[in-house]
Amino acid sequence: MKVANKKVTAERLVRDALEKAKHFEDYHIFTFINEEGALKKAREIDQKIARGEKVGRLAGVPYALKDNFLSTEGETTASAHILQGFNSPVTATSVAKLEAEGAIMIGRTNLDAFAHGSSTENSYFGPTLNSHDKQRVAGGSSGGSAVAVALDIVEFATGTDTGGSVRQPASFNGIYGLKPTYGTISRYGVVAMASSTDCIGFFTKTPEDMDLLMSVASGQDSKDMTTLPDYYNDSVYKKGPAKVGIIKDFDNDSVHPEIRKALKNKVELLKSKGHEIIELEMPALKYGLAAYYILVPAELCSNLSRHDGIRYGFRSEKSKDLDALYENTRNEGFMPENKRRIMIGNFVLSSGFYDAYFLKAAKARTLIVQEYARAFSKVDYILTPVSPNPAFKLGEKVDDPVAMYLEDVMSVSLNLAGVPGLAIPAGETKEGLSLGLQLVGPRRSDKALIEFSKELI
Ligand code: GLN
């Protein structure tokens, strides 16, 4: 990525990014443009460079921030009406780390409200358009971030991946998107969806950029007790022939033929480079989607209970008493998909149904964890599609939640198991839509995934 130095100023890099953001306004990528703040920071970096002072590894690099990361620049809304007007007093640890190295946030990006969705159509502000076809969805929930990188507005963007929200939009827009091992990057200061599967990740145009961002952002944080001690910067990647698994259970007619062809092409490429391909049977993965859509609503309904109109953002003023204030604020402030999930979550946690749903899903999650452990005793990596279809048409699935959930069938099991996945570009369909695959590895193999992905170019 282009970093500011004696030849190119940070101000130039930031101005270019701001101009491109304006040029692509109709894609509806940003919820906030940080023009003044970004230019001020750029000038400070340029002054440092002029004085010969040391600057960070990301000096002057413009980036886009998914609008569910808290920082003191701009409102943090998570694309939800209920958070409109919320100015965070704190900054997310990941944001602080990026900015300490000189990265400059030029705008906050659109998402499905509270990251609930697979298309960015659940945003209160309306959908983001796909970078390859304006009639189609950007993917979700981090749709704005993916399109900001794909259209080359910024060098990188942040995302969150609770069940695919980095990998799927990355693959719908032909770029790299990493969901790291659970606990690699601090979640402190990021609007919580499901605390046991939420991961912070990035969108980039190259594996090299991904590596740089991971080395900056990973590591233990006393403000997030689930973070792992920094393993990323100590990881050593051993080059050489690898064993790569492909999942037989995913090779069927429910997967778009051009995605299956893209996978075959990459398998041939790996073989030609001397890697061994091993077919895996992973029957437990078929429980992934059902388990995810029980466990995640259960967690997110607890996390969203803090939004009551008292503490953050929007408050419905037409209420006659306190109960009505809670009800009206939530009713007006949440999107339909948020409400659906809050209801599912409360249902599966209720005393009469806990054993039948939540407990069973928790057991299925254990089976999935064991399934991945078994697979990684046989192979170094797994290569699978990210989703069964390329980007679908705007409006095609938004009124059919189950059809939308089915798009997540290949991404959610990684989050349930806590293993990392890197979405990689894998060509285009005949119509020019981008195709993506994901490279999956055991926990803490993030560095190896990034390095090994270079074999697939
Ligand atoms: N599409 C998935 C969902 O709707 C994943 C969302 C995410 O990763 N934030 O839950």
Coordinates of C-alpha atoms and ligand atoms in Angstrom, one line a residue:
M1 CA 0.0 0.0 0.0
K2 CA 1.1 3.6 -0.6
V3 CA 2.5 5.1 2.6
A4 CA 3.3 8.8 2.9
N5 CA 7.0 9.7 2.6
K6 CA 9.2 12.5 1.2
K7 CA 7.8 11.9 -2.3
V8 CA 4.1 11.6 -1.7
T9 CA 2.4 13.5 1.0
A10 CA -0.2 12.2 3.4
E11 CA -2.4 15.2 2.4
R12 CA -2.2 14.1 -1.3
L13 CA -3.2 10.5 -0.4
V14 CA -6.1 11.7 1.8
R15 CA -7.3 14.2 -0.8
D16 CA -7.3 11.5 -3.5
A17 CA -9.3 9.2 -1.3
L18 CA -11.8 11.9 -0.4
E19 CA -12.2 12.8 -4.1
K20 CA -12.9 9.2 -5.0
A21 CA -15.4 8.9 -2.2
K22 CA -17.3 11.8 -3.7
H23 CA -17.0 10.4 -7.2
F24 CA -18.6 7.1 -6.1
E25 CA -21.3 8.7 -3.9
D26 CA -24.1 6.9 -5.7
Y27 CA -22.8 3.5 -4.4
H28 CA -23.9 4.6 -1.0
I29 CA -20.8 3.4 0.8
F30 CA -20.3 6.0 3.6
T31 CA -22.5 7.1 6.5
F32 CA -20.0 9.8 7.4
I33 CA -17.1 11.5 5.6
N34 CA -14.3 12.7 7.9
E35 CA -12.9 15.4 5.6
E36 CA -11.7 17.9 8.2
G37 CA -10.4 15.4 10.7
A38 CA -8.6 13.4 8.0
L39 CA -6.9 16.4 6.4
K40 CA -5.8 17.7 9.8
K41 CA -4.1 14.4 10.6
A42 CA -2.5 14.2 7.2
R43 CA -0.9 17.7 7.6
E44 CA 0.5 16.6 11.0
I45 CA 2.1 13.6 9.5
D46 CA 3.5 15.6 6.6
Q47 CA 5.0 18.1 9.1
K48 CA 6.7 15.2 11.0
I49 CA 8.1 13.8 7.7
A50 CA 9.4 17.3 6.8
R51 CA 11.1 17.5 10.2
G52 CA 12.7 14.1 9.6
E53 CA 10.8 12.6 12.5
K54 CA 9.9 8.9 12.6
V55 CA 6.4 8.1 11.4
G56 CA 4.3 4.9 11.7
R57 CA 4.1 1.9 9.4
L58 CA 0.7 3.1 8.1
A59 CA 1.7 6.8 7.8
G60 CA -0.9 8.7 5.9
V61 CA -2.7 5.6 4.6
P62 CA -6.4 6.4 4.1
Y63 CA -8.8 3.8 5.4
A64 CA -12.6 3.3 5.9
L65 CA -14.1 2.3 9.2
K66 CA -17.2 0.1 9.5
D67 CA -19.7 2.2 11.4
N68 CA -19.9 -0.2 14.3
F69 CA -16.4 0.7 15.5
L70 CA -16.4 3.3 18.3
S71 CA -14.2 6.4 17.9
T72 CA -14.5 10.0 18.7
E73 CA -14.6 10.9 15.0
G74 CA -18.2 11.0 13.8
E75 CA -21.3 9.4 15.3
T76 CA -21.2 5.6 15.7
T77 CA -24.6 4.4 14.4
A78 CA -24.0 0.8 13.4
S79 CA -26.4 1.9 10.6
A80 CA -29.3 1.7 13.1
H81 CA -31.7 4.6 13.8
I82 CA -31.5 3.8 17.5
L83 CA -27.9 4.8 17.6
Q84 CA -28.3 8.0 15.6
G85 CA -26.8 10.9 17.5
F86 CA -24.5 8.7 19.5
N87 CA -21.0 10.3 19.9
S88 CA -18.7 7.8 21.5
P89 CA -16.5 9.0 24.3
V90 CA -14.1 6.0 23.7
T91 CA -12.1 4.7 20.8
A92 CA -11.9 1.0 19.9
T93 CA -8.5 -0.6 20.7
S94 CA -8.1 -1.7 17.0
V95 CA -8.8 1.8 15.8
A96 CA -6.3 3.2 18.3
K97 CA -3.6 0.8 17.1
L98 CA -4.2 1.6 13.4
E99 CA -4.1 5.3 14.1
A100 CA -1.0 5.0 16.3
E101 CA 0.8 3.8 13.1
G102 CA -0.5 6.8 11.2
A103 CA -3.5 5.4 9.3
I104 CA -6.2 8.0 8.6
M105 CA -9.9 7.3 8.7
I106 CA -11.6 9.1 5.8
G107 CA -15.1 7.8 6.4
R108 CA -17.4 5.5 8.3
T109 CA -19.1 2.8 6.2
N110 CA -22.6 1.4 5.8
L111 CA -23.6 -2.0 7.2
D112 CA -26.7 -4.0 7.9
A113 CA -28.0 -2.4 11.1
F114 CA -26.1 -3.9 14.1
A115 CA -24.4 -6.2 11.5
H116 CA -27.5 -8.4 11.2
G117 CA -27.6 -9.5 7.6
S118 CA -25.8 -10.7 4.4
S119 CA -26.5 -7.9 2.0
T120 CA -26.3 -4.4 3.7
E121 CA -30.0 -4.0 2.8
N122 CA -31.0 -4.0 6.5
S123 CA -29.3 -0.6 6.9
Y124 CA -31.5 2.2 8.2
F125 CA -29.7 4.4 5.5
G126 CA -30.5 2.1 2.6
P127 CA -28.3 -0.5 0.7
T128 CA -24.7 -0.2 -0.6
L129 CA -24.4 -1.2 -4.3
N130 CA -22.1 -4.0 -5.5
S131 CA -18.8 -2.7 -7.0
H132 CA -19.2 -5.0 -10.1
D133 CA -22.9 -4.5 -10.8
K134 CA -25.1 -1.7 -9.4
Q135 CA -28.2 -3.8 -9.6
R136 CA -26.8 -6.3 -7.1
V137 CA -26.0 -6.3 -3.3
A138 CA -22.7 -5.5 -1.9
G139 CA -22.9 -8.5 0.5
G140 CA -23.0 -8.0 4.2
S141 CA -23.0 -7.0 6.8
S142 CA -19.7 -5.1 6.0
G143 CA -20.9 -4.1 2.5
G144 CA -19.7 -0.5 2.6
S145 CA -16.2 -1.4 3.7
A146 CA -15.9 -4.0 1.0
V147 CA -17.0 -1.7 -1.8
A148 CA -14.8 1.1 -0.5
V149 CA -11.7 -1.1 -1.0
A150 CA -13.0 -2.8 -4.2
L151 CA -13.5 0.6 -5.9
D152 CA -10.0 1.6 -4.8
I153 CA -11.2 4.6 -2.7
V154 CA -9.1 3.5 0.3
E155 CA -6.2 1.1 0.8
F156 CA -8.0 -1.0 3.4
A157 CA -11.2 -1.0 5.5
T158 CA -12.2 -2.6 8.8
G159 CA -15.0 -5.1 9.2
T160 CA -16.6 -7.4 11.7
D161 CA -17.3 -11.1 11.1
T162 CA -19.8 -12.8 13.4
G163 CA -20.9 -15.3 10.7
G164 CA -19.3 -14.2 7.5
S165 CA -19.6 -10.4 7.4
V166 CA -16.1 -9.9 6.2
R167 CA -15.6 -12.9 4.0
Q168 CA -18.9 -12.8 2.1
P169 CA -18.8 -9.1 1.0
A170 CA -15.1 -9.5 0.2
S171 CA -16.0 -12.4 -2.2
F172 CA -18.9 -10.5 -3.6
N173 CA -16.5 -7.7 -4.6
G174 CA -13.3 -9.5 -5.6
I175 CA -11.0 -8.6 -2.7
Y176 CA -9.3 -10.2 0.3
G177 CA -11.2 -10.4 3.6
L178 CA -9.9 -12.0 6.7
K179 CA -11.8 -13.3 9.7
P180 CA -9.0 -14.0 12.2
T181 CA -8.9 -16.7 14.9
Y182 CA -11.4 -15.7 17.6
G183 CA -9.6 -13.5 20.1
T184 CA -6.8 -12.3 17.9
I185 CA -7.9 -8.7 17.7
S186 CA -9.5 -6.9 20.6
R187 CA -13.3 -6.4 20.4
Y188 CA -13.1 -3.5 22.9
G189 CA -15.0 -0.5 21.5
V190 CA -16.8 -2.5 18.8
V191 CA -20.6 -2.7 18.9
A192 CA -21.3 -6.2 20.1
M193 CA -23.4 -8.6 18.0
A194 CA -22.7 -12.1 19.4
S195 CA -19.8 -11.9 21.8
S196 CA -18.7 -15.6 21.4
T197 CA -18.3 -15.4 17.6
D198 CA -17.6 -11.7 16.9
C199 CA -14.2 -11.1 15.2
I200 CA -12.6 -8.0 13.9
G201 CA -11.1 -8.3 10.4
F202 CA -9.9 -6.4 7.4
F203 CA -10.5 -5.9 3.7
T204 CA -7.4 -5.5 1.5
K205 CA -6.3 -5.7 -2.1
T206 CA -3.3 -7.9 -1.4
P207 CA -2.2 -10.6 1.1
E208 CA 0.9 -8.4 1.9
D209 CA -1.4 -5.6 3.1
M210 CA -3.4 -8.0 5.2
D211 CA -0.2 -9.2 6.9
L212 CA 0.8 -5.7 7.7
L213 CA -2.6 -4.9 9.3
M214 CA -2.6 -8.0 11.3
S215 CA 0.8 -7.4 12.7
V216 CA -0.4 -3.9 13.8
A217 CA -3.8 -4.9 15.2
S218 CA -3.4 -8.3 16.8
G219 CA -2.5 -8.9 20.4
Q220 CA -3.8 -9.1 24.0
D221 CA -5.8 -6.3 25.4
S222 CA -6.7 -5.9 29.1
K223 CA -10.0 -4.3 28.0
D224 CA -11.1 -7.5 26.2
M225 CA -10.6 -10.6 28.4
T226 CA -11.1 -12.9 25.4
T227 CA -8.0 -11.7 23.5
L228 CA -5.2 -14.2 23.0
P229 CA -1.6 -13.3 23.8
D230 CA 0.0 -12.1 20.6
Y231 CA 0.8 -15.1 18.5
Y232 CA 0.5 -13.5 15.1
N233 CA 3.9 -11.7 15.2
D234 CA 5.6 -14.8 16.4
S235 CA 4.1 -17.1 13.8
V236 CA 6.6 -18.8 11.4
Y237 CA 5.3 -19.9 8.1
K238 CA 6.9 -23.0 6.6
K239 CA 6.9 -22.8 2.8
G240 CA 6.6 -26.1 0.9
P241 CA 4.1 -28.7 -0.2
A242 CA 0.9 -28.6 1.8
K243 CA -2.1 -30.8 2.3
V244 CA -5.3 -29.0 1.3
G245 CA -8.7 -30.4 2.1
I246 CA -11.8 -29.8 0.0
I247 CA -15.2 -30.5 1.6
K248 CA -17.2 -33.2 -0.2
D249 CA -20.4 -32.2 1.6
F250 CA -20.4 -28.8 -0.2
D251 CA -19.9 -30.2 -3.7
N252 CA -23.6 -30.4 -4.8
D253 CA -26.2 -28.7 -6.9
S254 CA -27.1 -26.1 -4.3
V255 CA -23.7 -24.5 -5.1
H256 CA -23.7 -22.2 -8.2
P257 CA -21.9 -24.0 -11.1
E258 CA -19.4 -21.1 -11.6
I259 CA -18.4 -21.2 -8.0
R260 CA -17.8 -25.0 -8.3
K261 CA -15.8 -24.4 -11.4
A262 CA -13.7 -21.7 -9.7
L263 CA -12.9 -24.1 -6.9
K264 CA -11.9 -26.8 -9.4
N265 CA -9.6 -24.3 -11.1
K266 CA -7.8 -23.4 -7.9
V267 CA -7.5 -27.1 -7.0
E268 CA -5.8 -27.7 -10.3
L269 CA -3.5 -24.8 -9.7
L270 CA -2.5 -26.1 -6.3
K271 CA -1.9 -29.6 -7.7
S272 CA 0.4 -28.1 -10.4
K273 CA 2.4 -26.4 -7.6
G274 CA 3.0 -29.7 -5.9
H275 CA 0.3 -29.5 -3.2
E276 CA -1.7 -32.5 -2.2
I277 CA -5.5 -32.4 -2.3
I278 CA -7.5 -34.5 0.1
E279 CA -11.3 -34.9 0.1
L280 CA -12.9 -34.5 3.5
E281 CA -16.2 -35.5 4.8
M282 CA -17.5 -33.1 7.4
P283 CA -21.1 -34.1 8.2
A284 CA -21.3 -32.0 11.4
L285 CA -21.1 -28.8 9.3
K286 CA -24.7 -29.4 8.2
Y287 CA -25.8 -28.3 11.7
G288 CA -23.8 -25.1 11.5
L289 CA -26.5 -22.8 10.1
A290 CA -29.3 -24.0 12.5
A291 CA -27.0 -23.8 15.5
Y292 CA -25.7 -20.3 14.4
Y293 CA -29.3 -18.9 14.0
I294 CA -30.1 -20.0 17.6
L295 CA -26.9 -19.2 19.4
V296 CA -26.3 -15.8 17.8
P297 CA -29.8 -14.4 18.4
A298 CA -29.5 -15.6 22.0
E299 CA -26.3 -13.6 22.5
L300 CA -27.3 -10.6 20.5
C301 CA -30.7 -10.1 22.3
S302 CA -28.7 -9.8 25.5
N303 CA -26.3 -7.4 23.9
L304 CA -29.0 -5.2 22.4
S305 CA -31.0 -4.9 25.7
R306 CA -28.8 -1.9 26.6
H307 CA -30.5 0.1 23.9
D308 CA -33.5 1.5 25.8
G309 CA -33.6 5.2 24.7
I310 CA -32.0 6.3 28.0
R311 CA -28.2 5.9 27.5
Y312 CA -27.4 6.1 23.8
G313 CA -28.5 7.9 20.6
F314 CA -32.2 8.1 19.6
R315 CA -35.1 8.4 22.0
S316 CA -38.8 8.4 21.0
E317 CA -40.3 11.5 22.5
K318 CA -43.9 10.7 22.0
S319 CA -44.0 8.4 25.1
K320 CA -46.2 9.1 28.1
D321 CA -44.4 7.0 30.7
L322 CA -41.1 5.1 31.1
D323 CA -42.4 1.7 29.7
A324 CA -43.8 3.4 26.7
L325 CA -40.5 5.2 26.2
Y326 CA -38.6 1.9 26.1
E327 CA -41.2 0.3 23.8
N328 CA -41.5 3.2 21.3
T329 CA -37.8 3.8 21.2
R330 CA -37.1 0.1 20.4
N331 CA -40.0 -0.1 18.0
E332 CA -38.9 2.9 16.0
G333 CA -35.2 2.5 16.5
F334 CA -34.6 -1.1 15.5
M335 CA -34.9 -2.5 11.9
P336 CA -37.3 -5.4 11.3
E337 CA -34.4 -7.9 11.1
N338 CA -33.1 -6.7 14.5
K339 CA -36.5 -7.2 16.0
R340 CA -36.8 -10.7 14.5
R341 CA -33.5 -11.7 16.0
I342 CA -34.4 -10.2 19.4
M343 CA -37.6 -12.2 19.4
I344 CA -35.8 -15.5 18.3
G345 CA -33.1 -14.9 21.0
N346 CA -35.6 -14.4 23.8
F347 CA -37.6 -17.4 22.6
V348 CA -34.7 -19.9 22.5
L349 CA -33.5 -18.7 26.0
S350 CA -37.0 -18.8 27.6
S351 CA -37.3 -21.5 30.3
G352 CA -39.7 -23.7 28.4
F353 CA -37.5 -23.9 25.3
Y354 CA -34.0 -23.5 26.5
D355 CA -33.2 -27.3 26.5
A356 CA -34.9 -27.9 23.2
Y357 CA -33.1 -25.1 21.3
F358 CA -30.2 -23.3 23.0
L359 CA -28.7 -26.4 24.7
K360 CA -29.1 -28.5 21.6
A361 CA -27.4 -25.8 19.5
A362 CA -24.6 -25.5 22.0
K363 CA -24.0 -29.3 21.7
A364 CA -24.0 -29.0 17.9
R365 CA -21.4 -26.3 18.2
T366 CA -19.2 -28.7 20.1
L367 CA -19.6 -31.3 17.3
I368 CA -18.5 -28.6 14.8
V369 CA -15.4 -27.7 16.9
Q370 CA -14.5 -31.4 17.0
E371 CA -15.2 -31.8 13.3
Y372 CA -12.7 -29.0 12.4
A373 CA -10.1 -30.5 14.9
R374 CA -10.5 -33.9 13.1
A375 CA -10.1 -32.3 9.7
F376 CA -6.9 -30.4 10.7
S377 CA -5.3 -33.6 12.0
K378 CA -5.4 -34.7 8.3
V379 CA -4.8 -31.4 6.3
D380 CA -3.1 -28.1 6.8
Y381 CA -5.8 -26.0 5.1
I382 CA -9.3 -26.3 3.8
L383 CA -10.4 -24.6 0.6
T384 CA -14.2 -24.0 0.2
P385 CA -16.6 -21.5 -1.3
V386 CA -17.5 -18.6 0.9
S387 CA -21.2 -18.7 -0.1
P388 CA -23.3 -20.8 -2.4
N389 CA -24.0 -18.0 -4.9
P390 CA -22.3 -14.8 -6.3
A391 CA -23.9 -11.4 -5.4
F392 CA -27.7 -11.6 -5.8
K393 CA -30.0 -8.9 -7.0
L394 CA -31.0 -6.0 -4.7
G395 CA -34.4 -6.8 -3.2
E396 CA -34.3 -10.5 -4.3
K397 CA -34.0 -12.0 -0.7
V398 CA -34.7 -9.1 1.6
D399 CA -38.3 -10.2 2.3
D400 CA -37.4 -13.8 2.8
P401 CA -35.2 -14.1 5.9
V402 CA -34.7 -17.9 5.5
A403 CA -33.4 -17.5 1.9
M404 CA -31.1 -14.8 3.2
Y405 CA -29.9 -17.0 6.1
L406 CA -29.2 -19.8 3.7
E407 CA -26.5 -17.7 2.0
D408 CA -24.5 -18.0 5.2
V409 CA -24.3 -21.8 5.1
M410 CA -20.6 -22.0 4.3
S411 CA -19.4 -19.2 6.5
V412 CA -20.9 -19.5 9.9
S413 CA -19.3 -22.8 11.1
L414 CA -15.9 -21.1 11.2
N415 CA -17.2 -18.6 13.7
L416 CA -18.8 -21.3 15.8
A417 CA -15.4 -23.2 15.9
G418 CA -13.3 -20.0 16.3
V419 CA -11.1 -20.9 13.4
P420 CA -9.7 -18.3 10.9
G421 CA -10.8 -17.9 7.3
L422 CA -9.4 -15.8 4.5
A423 CA -11.6 -14.9 1.5
I424 CA -9.6 -14.7 -1.7
P425 CA -10.6 -13.5 -5.1
A426 CA -11.1 -16.5 -7.5
G427 CA -12.2 -15.0 -10.8
E428 CA -15.4 -13.7 -12.3
T429 CA -18.6 -15.2 -13.7
K430 CA -19.5 -14.8 -17.4
E431 CA -21.5 -11.7 -16.5
G432 CA -18.5 -10.2 -14.7
L433 CA -19.6 -10.8 -11.0
S434 CA -16.7 -11.6 -8.7
L435 CA -16.2 -15.1 -7.3
G436 CA -14.6 -15.8 -4.0
L437 CA -13.2 -18.8 -2.1
Q438 CA -12.1 -19.1 1.5
L439 CA -9.0 -20.7 2.9
V440 CA -9.6 -22.1 6.3
G441 CA -7.0 -23.2 8.9
P442 CA -6.7 -24.3 12.5
R443 CA -6.8 -21.8 15.3
R444 CA -3.8 -19.4 15.2
S445 CA -2.9 -20.3 11.6
D446 CA -3.8 -16.8 10.4
K447 CA -0.3 -15.9 9.3
A448 CA 0.0 -19.2 7.3
L449 CA -3.3 -18.6 5.6
I450 CA -2.2 -15.2 4.4
E451 CA 1.2 -16.6 3.2
F452 CA -0.3 -19.7 1.6
S453 CA -3.0 -17.6 -0.2
K454 CA -0.1 -16.4 -2.5
E455 CA 0.0 -19.9 -3.9
L456 CA -3.5 -19.3 -5.2
I457 CA -2.8 -16.2 -7.3
Ligands
GLN1 N1 -24.9 -12.9 7.6 C1 -24.7 -13.3 8.9 C2 -25.8 -12.9 9.8 O1 -26.7 -12.3 9.3 C3 -23.4 -12.8 9.5 C4 -23.4 -11.5 10.0 C5 -22.1 -11.0 10.6 O2 -21.1 -11.7 10.4 N2 -22.1 -9.9 11.3 O3 -25.9 -13.2 11.0

